[in-house]
Coordinates of N, CA and C in Angstrom, one line a residue:
Q290 N 0.4 -0.3 10.4 CA 1.7 0.2 10.5 C 1.8 1.7 10.3
L291 N 1.0 2.2 9.5 CA 1.0 3.7 9.2 C 0.7 4.5 10.4
D292 N -0.1 3.9 11.3 CA -0.4 4.6 12.6 C 0.9 5.1 13.3
Y293 N 1.9 4.4 13.2 CA 3.1 4.6 14.0 C 4.3 5.4 13.3
I294 N 4.1 5.8 12.1 CA 5.1 6.5 11.4 C 5.1 8.0 11.7
S295 N 6.3 8.6 11.8 CA 6.3 10.0 12.0 C 7.4 10.7 11.2
K296 N 8.5 10.0 10.9 CA 9.6 10.6 10.2 C 9.8 10.0 8.8
I297 N 9.0 9.0 8.4 CA 9.2 8.4 7.1 C 8.8 9.4 6.0
R298 N 9.7 9.5 5.0 CA 9.4 10.4 3.9 C 9.6 9.6 2.6
P299 N 8.6 8.9 2.1 CA 8.8 8.2 0.8 C 8.8 9.2 -0.4
H300 N 9.7 9.0 -1.3 CA 9.7 9.8 -2.6 C 8.5 9.5 -3.4
I301 N 8.1 8.2 -3.3 CA 6.9 7.8 -4.1 C 6.0 7.0 -3.1
S302 N 4.8 7.4 -2.9 CA 3.9 6.6 -2.1 C 2.6 6.3 -3.0
I303 N 2.0 5.2 -2.6 CA 0.8 4.7 -3.4 C -0.3 4.3 -2.4
I304 N -1.5 4.9 -2.6 CA -2.6 4.5 -1.9 C -3.6 3.9 -2.9
T305 N -3.9 2.6 -2.7 CA -4.7 1.9 -3.7 C -6.2 1.9 -3.3
N306 N -6.5 1.9 -2.0 CA -7.9 1.8 -1.7 C -8.2 2.3 -0.3
L307 N -9.4 2.6 0.0 CA -10.0 2.8 1.3 C -11.3 2.0 1.3
E308 N -11.4 1.1 2.2 CA -12.6 0.3 2.3 C -13.1 0.1 3.7
K309 N -14.3 0.0 3.9 CA -14.9 -0.1 5.2 C -14.5 -1.3 6.0
D310 N -13.9 -2.3 5.4 CA -13.5 -3.5 6.1 C -12.3 -3.3 7.1
H311 N -11.7 -2.2 7.1 CA -10.6 -1.9 8.0 C -11.1 -1.1 9.2
I312 N -12.3 -0.7 9.3 CA -12.8 0.1 10.4 C -12.7 -0.6 11.7
Y313 N -12.8 -1.9 11.8 CA -12.8 -2.7 13.0 C -11.5 -2.4 13.8
Y314 N -10.4 -2.2 13.1 CA -9.1 -2.0 13.7 C -9.0 -0.5 14.2
H315 N -9.4 0.4 13.3 CA -9.2 1.8 13.6 C -10.3 2.5 14.4
G316 N -11.5 1.8 14.5 CA -12.6 2.4 15.3 C -13.5 3.2 14.5
S317 N -13.1 3.9 13.5 CA -14.0 4.7 12.6 C -13.3 4.8 11.3
F318 N -14.2 5.1 10.3 CA -13.7 5.4 8.9 C -12.7 6.6 8.9
K319 N -13.1 7.6 9.7 CA -12.3 8.8 9.7 C -10.8 8.5 10.2
N320 N -10.8 7.7 11.3 CA -9.4 7.3 11.8 C -8.7 6.5 10.8
Y321 N -9.4 5.6 10.1 CA -8.7 4.7 9.1 C -8.2 5.6 8.0
A322 N -8.9 6.5 7.5 CA -8.5 7.4 6.4 C -7.3 8.3 6.9
K323 N -7.4 8.8 8.1 CA -6.3 9.6 8.7 C -5.0 8.7 8.7
A324 N -5.1 7.5 9.2 CA -3.9 6.6 9.2 C -3.3 6.4 7.8
K325 N -4.2 6.1 6.9 CA -3.8 5.8 5.5 C -3.1 7.0 4.9
F326 N -3.6 8.2 5.1 CA -3.0 9.4 4.5 C -1.8 9.9 5.2
K327 N -1.5 9.3 6.3 CA -0.3 9.7 7.1 C 1.0 9.5 6.3
I328 N 1.0 8.5 5.4 CA 2.1 8.3 4.5 C 2.6 9.5 3.7
T329 N 1.7 10.4 3.5 CA 1.9 11.6 2.7 C 2.4 12.8 3.6
D330 N 2.4 12.7 4.9 CA 2.7 13.8 5.8 C 4.0 14.5 5.5
N331 N 5.0 13.8 5.2 CA 6.4 14.4 5.1 C 6.8 14.5 3.6
Q332 N 5.9 14.2 2.7 CA 6.3 14.3 1.3 C 6.4 15.8 0.9
K333 N 7.4 16.0 0.0 CA 7.7 17.4 -0.5 C 7.3 17.6 -2.0
L334 N 7.5 18.7 -2.5 CA 7.1 19.0 -3.9 C 7.8 18.1 -4.9
K335 N 9.0 17.6 -4.6 CA 9.6 16.7 -5.6 C 9.2 15.2 -5.5
D336 N 8.3 14.9 -4.5 CA 7.8 13.6 -4.3 C 6.5 13.3 -5.1
F337 N 6.1 12.1 -5.1 CA 4.9 11.7 -5.9 C 4.0 10.8 -5.0
L338 N 2.7 11.1 -5.2 CA 1.7 10.3 -4.6 C 0.8 9.7 -5.7
I339 N 0.7 8.4 -5.7 CA -0.1 7.7 -6.7 C -1.4 7.3 -6.1
L340 N -2.5 7.6 -6.7 CA -3.8 7.3 -6.1 C -4.7 6.6 -7.1
N341 N -5.5 5.7 -6.6 CA -6.4 4.9 -7.4 C -7.7 5.7 -7.7
Y342 N -7.9 6.2 -8.8 CA -9.1 7.0 -9.2 C -10.4 6.2 -9.1
D343 N -10.2 4.8 -9.3 CA -11.4 4.0 -9.4 C -12.0 3.7 -8.0
N344 N -11.3 4.0 -6.9 CA -11.8 3.7 -5.6 C -12.6 5.0 -5.1
N345 N -13.9 4.9 -5.0 CA -14.7 6.1 -4.7 C -14.4 6.6 -3.3
F346 N -14.2 5.7 -2.3 CA -13.9 6.1 -0.9 C -12.6 6.9 -0.9
L347 N -11.6 6.4 -1.6 CA -10.3 7.1 -1.7 C -10.5 8.5 -2.3
K348 N -11.1 8.5 -3.5 CA -11.3 9.7 -4.2 C -12.0 10.8 -3.3
K349 N -13.1 10.4 -2.7 CA -13.9 11.4 -1.9 C -13.1 11.8 -0.7
N350 N -12.5 10.9 0.1 CA -11.8 11.2 1.3 C -10.5 11.9 1.1
F351 N -9.8 11.5 0.1 CA -8.5 12.2 -0.2 C -8.7 13.6 -0.5
L352 N -9.7 13.9 -1.3 CA -9.9 15.3 -1.7 C -10.3 16.2 -0.5
K353 N -10.9 15.6 0.6 CA -11.2 16.3 1.8 C -10.0 16.4 2.7
E354 N -9.2 15.4 2.7 CA -8.1 15.4 3.7 C -6.7 15.8 3.1
N355 N -6.6 16.1 1.8 CA -5.4 16.3 1.2 C -4.6 17.4 1.8
K356 N -3.4 17.1 2.3 CA -2.5 18.2 2.8 C -1.1 17.9 2.3
T357 N -0.9 17.1 1.4 CA 0.4 16.8 0.9 C 0.9 17.8 -0.1
S358 N 2.2 17.9 -0.1 CA 2.9 18.8 -1.1 C 3.3 18.0 -2.3
A359 N 3.2 16.7 -2.3 CA 3.6 15.8 -3.4 C 2.8 16.0 -4.6
K360 N 3.4 15.7 -5.7 CA 2.7 15.7 -7.0 C 1.8 14.5 -7.0
I361 N 0.5 14.7 -7.3 CA -0.5 13.7 -7.3 C -0.7 13.1 -8.7
I362 N -0.6 11.8 -8.7 CA -0.9 11.1 -10.0 C -2.1 10.1 -9.8
W363 N -3.2 10.4 -10.4 CA -4.3 9.5 -10.4 C -4.2 8.4 -11.4
V364 N -4.5 7.2 -11.1 CA -4.4 6.1 -12.1 C -5.8 5.4 -12.1
S365 N -6.1 4.8 -13.2 CA -7.4 4.1 -13.4 C -7.3 3.0 -14.3
T366 N -7.9 1.9 -14.0 CA -8.0 0.7 -15.0 C -9.3 0.7 -15.7
K367 N -10.2 1.6 -15.3 CA -11.6 1.6 -15.9 C -11.8 2.7 -16.9
K368 N -11.0 3.8 -16.8 CA -11.3 4.9 -17.8 C -10.0 5.7 -18.0
P369 N -9.9 6.2 -19.2 CA -8.7 7.0 -19.5 C -8.8 8.4 -18.8
L370 N -7.8 8.8 -18.2 CA -7.8 10.1 -17.5 C -7.1 11.2 -18.3
K371 N -7.6 12.4 -18.2 CA -7.0 13.5 -18.9 C -5.7 13.8 -18.2
K372 N -4.8 14.3 -18.9 CA -3.5 14.6 -18.4 C -3.5 15.5 -17.2
G373 N -4.4 16.5 -17.2 CA -4.5 17.5 -16.0 C -5.0 16.7 -14.8
I374 N -5.9 15.8 -14.9 CA -6.4 15.1 -13.8 C -5.3 14.1 -13.2
C375 N -4.6 13.6 -14.1 CA -3.5 12.6 -13.7 C -2.4 13.3 -12.9
L376 N -2.1 14.5 -13.3 CA -0.9 15.2 -12.7 C -1.2 16.1 -11.5
E377 N -2.5 16.4 -11.3 CA -2.8 17.4 -10.3 C -4.0 16.9 -9.5
S378 N -4.1 17.3 -8.2 CA -5.2 17.0 -7.4 C -6.4 17.7 -8.0
E379 N -7.6 17.2 -7.7 CA -8.8 17.8 -8.2 C -9.3 18.9 -7.3
N380 N -8.5 19.4 -6.3 CA -8.9 20.5 -5.4 C -9.2 21.7 -6.2

């Protein structure tokens, strides 16, 4: 569904994972990641993007593809995160 959005601007968006099992639909992992990150395209400085720090694919690919203006909040169920990491991108 994210492939077809263009004007949606969520105040809070959440991306929980990026996994190779979705490549069959998108044709490549790059296309899949691009579709997933599309939810952030229209977010502004007052918006929030919540990301799963425990998902390695998400962590690596988001840091490469990040173009959002939203405040980034990393969450983890496996380890405590420092306040700076939780509130800002690791760029």
